[in-house]
Amino acid sequence: LTHSLTHTLSHSLTLSHTHSLSNFFFLSFSRFLFLLGIYICVFEMVVLNVKKGEEPQFLFETTVAALVEDVTNEVADVYNTRLRIQRLCMAIEQLSQHGIMKTPKMQGLTPDQIVDLKLKDDTDKYYPSGGAQECVDDIGLRTGQAPSEQMRDVLARTIAEAKAAIAKDLVKRNVKMTMETLTDVIDKLRGAVMIVYPMGLPPYDEVQIILDDDEDLSGRQAEKEVVPRENACLWWANKELTRTKKLSDFIGRNEKTKITCKIQKVCDTLKLIHSSSYTHICTHALIWYLLLSSSKKGLGAPAREPLYDEETQKKMMAYAYKKQEEWKKLSENEDDYMNSAWADGRALKKQMHGTNNIKFK
């Protein structure tokens, strides 16, 4: 844009020798507005303030021409990758404190039990750089051979940077989140682990499993938090954004729009129908009705947004408490107003006789 404006001014200065001064300013200003319009059209995008429940998660940029299905899948990927980074940070913290995980057959066993069962440990080849420190894991999942203090600082700094990159406070600072940013965070965590463990980690270690994106979250709390892209849906203005439509069908064509939407799972009706218990209970007519109506039904609209933000609510509660205390004080002294000058029934007579300022001791 700067190069184009410079070219415009230089070209217009040449034309000024043959044209009037008004033509010079007209050509310059017209081309400036044209280039400015192109700049705004290219770089202005719709911003989605994505929430899960009542908490804001991140800001996501897209265009009004995008399909809702594509936007939903991308938002779900960003949301799930953030959760993956959180789990990875927790696993690396455990790695930093107690070393790598024991082999699955030795996890949870005491040293005496390991000797009695004659189990062998193959974790010696995964030795941390700079030596190891003894730090026993009370749970018995890890070997207790923690990295040195210097290597632990490397992991701690990288974890702090990763948490800052996915923090929810980025919403207040108007920082958008992309998959490229999250991929870069994972690569940095992978690099820090490789610095501490040059020989790598065993394939059964939790950190390595998360880095390989090969987790099995079945039966864990993390499974309830993850929103699969095929079962994800977005809600805005108390209505579900239909996947087959474009985003402009809901929010208009203005690229400067910023909306607050909520992501949640949908209930797969086909899975319910094909389950034996559900089929046993339902009649065939109801099953065909569900099949023909829709394969997926939403779990209902999420909770509405509060009318006031948290700060405004605090101010309103403080004001209400203050007024309540004032009314309490007034109720305790109900008859005090009888001694006031404006409540004296003989005030007019005293004023006519000039005795209104007489006081008796």
CSV table of C-alpha atoms in Angstrom, one decimal:
chain,number,residue,atom,x,y,z
A,1,LEU,CA,0.0,0.0,0.0
A,2,THR,CA,2.8,2.4,0.9
A,3,HIS,CA,4.6,1.6,-2.4
A,4,SER,CA,1.4,2.2,-4.4
A,5,LEU,CA,0.8,5.6,-2.7
A,6,THR,CA,4.4,6.7,-3.4
A,7,HIS,CA,4.0,5.7,-7.0
A,8,THR,CA,0.7,7.6,-7.2
A,9,LEU,CA,2.2,10.8,-5.8
A,10,SER,CA,5.2,10.7,-8.1
A,11,HIS,CA,3.0,10.1,-11.1
A,12,SER,CA,0.6,12.9,-10.1
A,13,LEU,CA,3.5,15.3,-9.7
A,14,THR,CA,4.4,14.6,-13.4
A,15,LEU,CA,0.9,15.3,-14.5
A,16,SER,CA,0.7,18.5,-12.5
A,17,HIS,CA,2.9,20.2,-15.2
A,18,THR,CA,0.1,19.8,-17.8
A,19,HIS,CA,-3.0,19.6,-15.6
A,20,SER,CA,-4.4,22.0,-13.1
A,21,LEU,CA,-3.9,21.7,-9.4
A,22,SER,CA,-7.4,20.4,-8.9
A,23,ASN,CA,-6.9,17.5,-11.2
A,24,PHE,CA,-3.7,16.6,-9.3
A,25,PHE,CA,-5.5,16.4,-5.9
A,26,PHE,CA,-8.5,14.6,-7.4
A,27,LEU,CA,-6.4,11.8,-9.0
A,28,SER,CA,-4.3,11.4,-5.9
A,29,PHE,CA,-7.2,11.2,-3.5
A,30,SER,CA,-9.3,8.9,-5.8
A,31,ARG,CA,-6.5,6.4,-6.1
A,32,PHE,CA,-5.8,6.6,-2.4
A,33,LEU,CA,-9.5,5.8,-1.5
A,34,PHE,CA,-9.5,2.9,-4.0
A,35,LEU,CA,-6.4,1.3,-2.5
A,36,LEU,CA,-7.7,1.9,1.0
A,37,GLY,CA,-10.9,0.2,0.1
A,38,ILE,CA,-9.0,-2.8,-1.2
A,39,TYR,CA,-6.9,-2.9,1.9
A,40,ILE,CA,-9.9,-2.9,4.2
A,41,CYS,CA,-11.7,-5.6,2.1
A,42,VAL,CA,-8.7,-7.9,2.2
A,43,PHE,CA,-7.7,-7.6,5.8
A,44,GLU,CA,-11.1,-7.1,7.6
A,45,MET,CA,-12.6,-10.4,8.8
A,46,VAL,CA,-15.3,-11.7,11.0
A,47,VAL,CA,-14.2,-12.3,14.6
A,48,LEU,CA,-15.9,-15.1,16.7
A,49,ASN,CA,-15.6,-15.0,20.4
A,50,VAL,CA,-15.8,-18.7,21.1
A,51,LYS,CA,-17.2,-19.7,24.5
A,52,LYS,CA,-17.7,-23.1,26.2
A,53,GLY,CA,-20.3,-22.6,28.9
A,54,GLU,CA,-19.9,-19.2,30.4
A,55,GLU,CA,-16.1,-18.9,29.9
A,56,PRO,CA,-14.6,-17.3,26.8
A,57,GLN,CA,-12.0,-19.6,25.2
A,58,PHE,CA,-10.4,-17.8,22.3
A,59,LEU,CA,-11.0,-15.5,19.3
A,60,PHE,CA,-11.2,-16.9,15.9
A,61,GLU,CA,-11.1,-15.1,12.5
A,62,THR,CA,-13.1,-16.1,9.4
A,63,THR,CA,-15.2,-14.6,6.6
A,64,VAL,CA,-18.9,-14.3,6.0
A,65,ALA,CA,-18.6,-16.3,2.8
A,66,ALA,CA,-17.4,-19.4,4.6
A,67,LEU,CA,-19.6,-22.4,5.1
A,68,VAL,CA,-20.8,-23.0,8.7
A,69,GLU,CA,-19.5,-26.5,8.4
A,70,ASP,CA,-16.0,-25.4,7.6
A,71,VAL,CA,-16.0,-22.8,10.4
A,72,THR,CA,-17.4,-25.3,12.9
A,73,ASN,CA,-14.7,-27.9,12.0
A,74,GLU,CA,-11.9,-25.3,12.3
A,75,VAL,CA,-13.2,-23.9,15.6
A,76,ALA,CA,-13.5,-27.5,17.0
A,77,ASP,CA,-9.9,-28.2,15.9
A,78,VAL,CA,-8.6,-25.1,17.6
A,79,TYR,CA,-10.6,-25.9,20.8
A,80,ASN,CA,-9.5,-29.5,20.9
A,81,THR,CA,-5.9,-28.6,20.2
A,82,ARG,CA,-5.9,-26.2,23.1
A,83,LEU,CA,-7.1,-29.0,25.4
A,84,ARG,CA,-4.3,-31.2,24.0
A,85,ILE,CA,-1.7,-28.6,24.8
A,86,GLN,CA,-3.0,-28.3,28.3
A,87,ARG,CA,-2.8,-32.1,28.8
A,88,LEU,CA,0.7,-32.0,27.3
A,89,CYS,CA,1.9,-29.3,29.7
A,90,MET,CA,0.6,-31.3,32.6
A,91,ALA,CA,2.3,-34.5,31.4
A,92,ILE,CA,5.6,-32.6,30.9
A,93,GLU,CA,5.4,-31.2,34.4
A,94,GLN,CA,5.1,-34.8,35.7
A,95,LEU,CA,8.0,-35.8,33.4
A,96,SER,CA,10.1,-32.9,34.9
A,97,GLN,CA,9.3,-33.9,38.5
A,98,HIS,CA,9.6,-37.7,38.4
A,99,GLY,CA,11.2,-38.7,35.1
A,100,ILE,CA,9.8,-41.0,32.4
A,101,MET,CA,7.0,-43.5,33.0
A,102,LYS,CA,7.7,-47.1,33.9
A,103,THR,CA,6.8,-49.9,31.6
A,104,PRO,CA,3.0,-50.7,31.7
A,105,LYS,CA,3.5,-54.0,33.6
A,106,MET,CA,5.5,-52.3,36.3
A,107,GLN,CA,3.4,-49.2,36.9
A,108,GLY,CA,1.9,-49.0,40.4
A,109,LEU,CA,4.2,-51.8,41.8
A,110,THR,CA,6.6,-51.3,44.7
A,111,PRO,CA,10.3,-52.2,44.3
A,112,ASP,CA,9.8,-55.3,46.4
A,113,GLN,CA,6.9,-56.5,44.2
A,114,ILE,CA,9.0,-55.8,41.1
A,115,VAL,CA,11.8,-58.0,42.5
A,116,ASP,CA,9.4,-60.8,43.5
A,117,LEU,CA,7.9,-60.8,40.0
A,118,LYS,CA,11.3,-60.7,38.4
A,119,LEU,CA,10.4,-57.8,36.1
A,120,LYS,CA,13.0,-56.0,34.1
A,121,ASP,CA,13.1,-52.3,33.4
A,122,ASP,CA,14.2,-51.1,29.9
A,123,THR,CA,14.1,-47.4,30.7
A,124,ASP,CA,17.9,-47.1,31.2
A,125,LYS,CA,18.5,-46.1,27.6
A,126,TYR,CA,16.1,-43.1,28.0
A,127,TYR,CA,18.5,-41.1,30.2
A,128,PRO,CA,18.1,-37.3,30.6
A,129,SER,CA,20.8,-35.0,29.4
A,130,GLY,CA,22.9,-33.5,32.2
A,131,GLY,CA,22.3,-36.4,34.6
A,132,ALA,CA,19.3,-37.4,36.8
A,133,GLN,CA,18.1,-36.7,40.3
A,134,GLU,CA,16.3,-39.1,42.6
A,135,CYS,CA,12.7,-37.9,43.1
A,136,VAL,CA,10.4,-40.8,44.0
A,137,ASP,CA,6.9,-40.9,42.5
A,138,ASP,CA,4.4,-41.7,45.2
A,139,ILE,CA,1.9,-43.0,42.7
A,140,GLY,CA,4.4,-45.4,41.2
A,141,LEU,CA,3.8,-44.5,37.6
A,142,ARG,CA,7.2,-43.0,36.9
A,143,THR,CA,10.8,-44.1,37.5
A,144,GLY,CA,11.7,-41.3,39.9
A,145,GLN,CA,14.8,-40.3,37.8
A,146,ALA,CA,14.1,-36.6,37.3
A,147,PRO,CA,16.2,-34.4,35.0
A,148,SER,CA,18.8,-32.0,36.5
A,149,GLU,CA,17.8,-28.6,37.7
A,150,GLN,CA,19.0,-26.9,34.6
A,151,MET,CA,17.0,-29.2,32.3
A,152,ARG,CA,14.0,-28.7,34.5
A,153,ASP,CA,14.2,-25.0,34.0
A,154,VAL,CA,14.2,-25.5,30.2
A,155,LEU,CA,11.0,-27.5,30.5
A,156,ALA,CA,9.4,-25.0,32.9
A,157,ARG,CA,10.1,-22.0,30.7
A,158,THR,CA,8.7,-23.8,27.6
A,159,ILE,CA,5.6,-24.8,29.6
A,160,ALA,CA,5.1,-21.2,30.8
A,161,GLU,CA,5.3,-19.9,27.2
A,162,ALA,CA,2.9,-22.6,26.0
A,163,LYS,CA,0.3,-21.7,28.7
A,164,ALA,CA,0.6,-18.0,27.9
A,165,ALA,CA,0.0,-18.8,24.2
A,166,ILE,CA,-3.3,-20.5,24.9
A,167,ALA,CA,-4.4,-18.4,27.9
A,168,LYS,CA,-8.1,-17.3,28.0
A,169,ASP,CA,-6.8,-13.7,28.8
A,170,LEU,CA,-5.9,-13.4,25.1
A,171,VAL,CA,-9.6,-12.7,24.5
A,172,LYS,CA,-9.4,-9.4,26.5
A,173,ARG,CA,-6.2,-8.4,24.7
A,174,ASN,CA,-8.0,-9.1,21.3
A,175,VAL,CA,-5.4,-11.7,20.2
A,176,LYS,CA,-6.7,-14.2,17.6
A,177,MET,CA,-5.9,-17.8,17.8
A,178,THR,CA,-5.0,-20.0,14.8
A,179,MET,CA,-4.0,-23.6,14.2
A,180,GLU,CA,-0.6,-22.4,13.0
A,181,THR,CA,0.0,-20.8,16.4
A,182,LEU,CA,-1.0,-23.9,18.3
A,183,THR,CA,1.1,-26.1,16.0
A,184,ASP,CA,4.1,-23.9,16.7
A,185,VAL,CA,3.5,-24.3,20.5
A,186,ILE,CA,3.4,-28.1,20.2
A,187,ASP,CA,6.6,-28.0,18.2
A,188,LYS,CA,8.3,-25.9,20.9
A,189,LEU,CA,7.3,-28.3,23.6
A,190,ARG,CA,8.5,-31.2,21.4
A,191,GLY,CA,11.9,-29.5,21.0
A,192,ALA,CA,12.2,-28.9,24.7
A,193,VAL,CA,11.6,-32.5,25.4
A,194,MET,CA,14.2,-33.5,22.8
A,195,ILE,CA,16.7,-31.2,24.5
A,196,VAL,CA,16.2,-32.9,27.9
A,197,TYR,CA,15.9,-36.4,26.5
A,198,PRO,CA,18.1,-36.6,23.3
A,199,MET,CA,17.4,-40.4,23.0
A,200,GLY,CA,13.7,-39.7,23.0
A,201,LEU,CA,10.9,-41.1,25.2
A,202,PRO,CA,9.5,-44.6,25.3
A,203,PRO,CA,6.4,-45.1,23.1
A,204,TYR,CA,4.2,-45.8,26.2
A,205,ASP,CA,5.1,-42.5,28.0
A,206,GLU,CA,2.2,-40.1,28.2
A,207,VAL,CA,4.2,-37.2,26.8
A,208,GLN,CA,5.2,-39.2,23.7
A,209,ILE,CA,1.6,-40.4,23.2
A,210,ILE,CA,0.3,-36.8,23.3
A,211,LEU,CA,3.0,-35.6,21.0
A,212,ASP,CA,2.1,-38.3,18.5
A,213,ASP,CA,-1.6,-37.4,18.9
A,214,ASP,CA,-2.4,-41.0,19.7
A,215,GLU,CA,-4.3,-40.6,22.9
A,216,ASP,CA,-7.1,-42.9,24.1
A,217,LEU,CA,-9.3,-40.7,26.3
A,218,SER,CA,-12.0,-43.4,26.9
A,219,GLY,CA,-13.3,-43.3,30.5
A,220,ARG,CA,-11.3,-40.1,31.4
A,221,GLN,CA,-12.6,-36.7,32.3
A,222,ALA,CA,-10.8,-35.3,29.2
A,223,GLU,CA,-13.2,-37.3,27.0
A,224,LYS,CA,-16.1,-35.2,28.2
A,225,GLU,CA,-14.2,-31.9,27.5
A,226,VAL,CA,-13.3,-32.8,23.9
A,227,VAL,CA,-15.7,-31.8,21.2
A,228,PRO,CA,-15.2,-34.0,18.1
A,229,ARG,CA,-15.5,-32.0,14.8
A,230,GLU,CA,-18.2,-34.3,13.5
A,231,ASN,CA,-20.3,-33.8,16.6
A,232,ALA,CA,-19.6,-30.1,17.1
A,233,CYS,CA,-22.1,-27.3,16.6
A,234,LEU,CA,-22.1,-23.5,17.1
A,235,TRP,CA,-24.8,-21.4,18.7
A,236,TRP,CA,-25.3,-17.7,18.3
A,237,ALA,CA,-28.3,-15.5,19.3
A,238,ASN,CA,-30.0,-18.5,20.8
A,239,LYS,CA,-30.1,-20.5,17.5
A,240,GLU,CA,-27.9,-23.2,16.1
A,241,LEU,CA,-25.9,-22.3,13.0
A,242,THR,CA,-26.9,-24.8,10.4
A,243,ARG,CA,-23.9,-26.6,8.8
A,244,THR,CA,-25.2,-26.5,5.3
A,245,LYS,CA,-25.6,-22.7,5.2
A,246,LYS,CA,-23.1,-19.9,4.9
A,247,LEU,CA,-22.1,-17.7,7.8
A,248,SER,CA,-23.6,-14.7,6.0
A,249,ASP,CA,-27.0,-16.2,6.2
A,250,PHE,CA,-27.0,-15.7,9.9
A,251,ILE,CA,-24.9,-12.6,10.6
A,252,GLY,CA,-25.1,-10.6,7.4
A,253,ARG,CA,-22.4,-9.6,4.9
A,254,ASN,CA,-20.4,-7.1,7.0
A,255,GLU,CA,-16.9,-8.4,7.4
A,256,LYS,CA,-16.3,-6.2,10.5
A,257,THR,CA,-18.8,-8.1,12.5
A,258,LYS,CA,-17.8,-9.6,15.9
A,259,ILE,CA,-20.1,-12.1,17.5
A,260,THR,CA,-20.1,-14.3,20.6
A,261,CYS,CA,-20.9,-17.9,19.9
A,262,LYS,CA,-20.8,-21.1,22.0
A,263,ILE,CA,-19.5,-24.5,21.0
A,264,GLN,CA,-21.0,-27.7,22.2
A,265,LYS,CA,-21.6,-31.3,21.2
A,266,VAL,CA,-24.6,-32.7,19.4
A,267,CYS,CA,-26.4,-36.0,20.1
A,268,ASP,CA,-26.1,-38.5,17.3
A,269,THR,CA,-29.5,-40.0,16.8
A,270,LEU,CA,-28.2,-42.8,14.6
A,271,LYS,CA,-26.0,-44.1,17.4
A,272,LEU,CA,-29.0,-44.1,19.7
A,273,ILE,CA,-31.1,-46.0,17.2
A,274,HIS,CA,-28.6,-48.6,16.5
A,275,SER,CA,-28.0,-49.4,20.1
A,276,SER,CA,-29.8,-52.5,21.2
A,277,SER,CA,-31.4,-51.1,24.3
A,278,TYR,CA,-32.9,-48.2,22.4
A,279,THR,CA,-34.2,-50.4,19.6
A,280,HIS,CA,-35.8,-52.7,22.1
A,281,ILE,CA,-37.7,-49.9,23.7
A,282,CYS,CA,-38.7,-47.9,20.6
A,283,THR,CA,-41.2,-49.0,18.0
A,284,HIS,CA,-40.3,-49.3,14.4
A,285,ALA,CA,-42.5,-46.3,13.5
A,286,LEU,CA,-40.6,-44.0,15.9
A,287,ILE,CA,-37.2,-45.3,14.6
A,288,TRP,CA,-38.2,-44.5,11.0
A,289,TYR,CA,-39.4,-41.1,12.1
A,290,LEU,CA,-36.1,-40.3,13.7
A,291,LEU,CA,-34.2,-41.5,10.7
A,292,LEU,CA,-36.2,-39.4,8.3
A,293,SER,CA,-36.3,-36.3,10.5
A,294,SER,CA,-32.6,-35.9,11.2
A,295,SER,CA,-29.5,-37.9,11.9
A,296,LYS,CA,-28.3,-35.5,14.5
A,297,LYS,CA,-30.2,-33.5,17.0
A,298,GLY,CA,-28.7,-30.7,19.1
A,299,LEU,CA,-28.6,-30.9,22.9
A,300,GLY,CA,-30.7,-27.7,23.1
A,301,ALA,CA,-29.7,-24.1,23.2
A,302,PRO,CA,-26.9,-23.3,25.7
A,303,ALA,CA,-27.5,-20.9,28.5
A,304,ARG,CA,-28.2,-17.3,27.5
A,305,GLU,CA,-25.6,-14.6,27.9
A,306,PRO,CA,-26.0,-12.5,31.1
A,307,LEU,CA,-27.5,-9.1,30.6
A,308,TYR,CA,-24.6,-7.4,32.4
A,309,ASP,CA,-20.9,-8.3,32.6
A,310,GLU,CA,-19.3,-9.3,35.9
A,311,GLU,CA,-17.9,-5.9,36.7
A,312,THR,CA,-21.3,-4.2,36.2
A,313,GLN,CA,-23.0,-6.9,38.4
A,314,LYS,CA,-20.5,-6.2,41.2
A,315,LYS,CA,-21.3,-2.4,41.0
A,316,MET,CA,-25.0,-3.0,41.0
A,317,MET,CA,-24.8,-5.4,44.1
A,318,ALA,CA,-22.6,-2.8,45.9
A,319,TYR,CA,-25.1,-0.1,45.2
A,320,ALA,CA,-28.1,-2.2,46.3
A,321,TYR,CA,-26.2,-3.1,49.6
A,322,LYS,CA,-25.5,0.6,50.2
A,323,LYS,CA,-29.2,1.5,49.8
A,324,GLN,CA,-30.3,-1.3,52.0
A,325,GLU,CA,-28.0,-0.1,54.8
A,326,GLU,CA,-29.4,3.4,54.4
A,327,TRP,CA,-32.9,2.1,54.7
A,328,LYS,CA,-32.0,0.2,57.8
A,329,LYS,CA,-30.6,3.4,59.5
A,330,LEU,CA,-33.8,5.3,58.6
A,331,SER,CA,-36.0,2.5,60.0
A,332,GLU,CA,-34.1,2.6,63.3
A,333,ASN,CA,-34.8,6.3,63.8
A,334,GLU,CA,-38.4,6.7,62.5
A,335,ASP,CA,-39.4,9.6,64.9
A,336,ASP,CA,-36.3,11.7,64.4
A,337,TYR,CA,-38.0,13.8,61.7
A,338,MET,CA,-40.5,15.1,64.3
A,339,ASN,CA,-37.7,17.3,65.8
A,340,SER,CA,-37.0,18.9,62.4
A,341,ALA,CA,-37.9,22.5,61.6
A,342,TRP,CA,-40.0,21.6,58.6
A,343,ALA,CA,-42.2,19.3,60.7
A,344,ASP,CA,-43.1,22.0,63.3
A,345,GLY,CA,-46.8,22.9,63.0
A,346,ARG,CA,-46.3,26.3,64.7
A,347,ALA,CA,-43.5,27.4,62.3
A,348,LEU,CA,-45.7,29.9,60.5
A,349,LYS,CA,-47.0,31.5,63.8
A,350,LYS,CA,-43.5,31.8,65.1
A,351,GLN,CA,-42.4,33.5,61.9
A,352,MET,CA,-45.3,36.0,62.0
A,353,HIS,CA,-44.5,36.9,65.6
A,354,GLY,CA,-40.7,36.9,65.1
A,355,THR,CA,-40.1,34.3,67.7
A,356,ASN,CA,-38.9,31.5,65.4
A,357,ASN,CA,-35.2,31.9,66.4
A,358,ILE,CA,-35.8,31.9,70.2
A,359,LYS,CA,-34.1,29.1,72.0
A,360,PHE,CA,-34.5,28.1,75.6
A,361,LYS,CA,-31.7,26.8,77.7
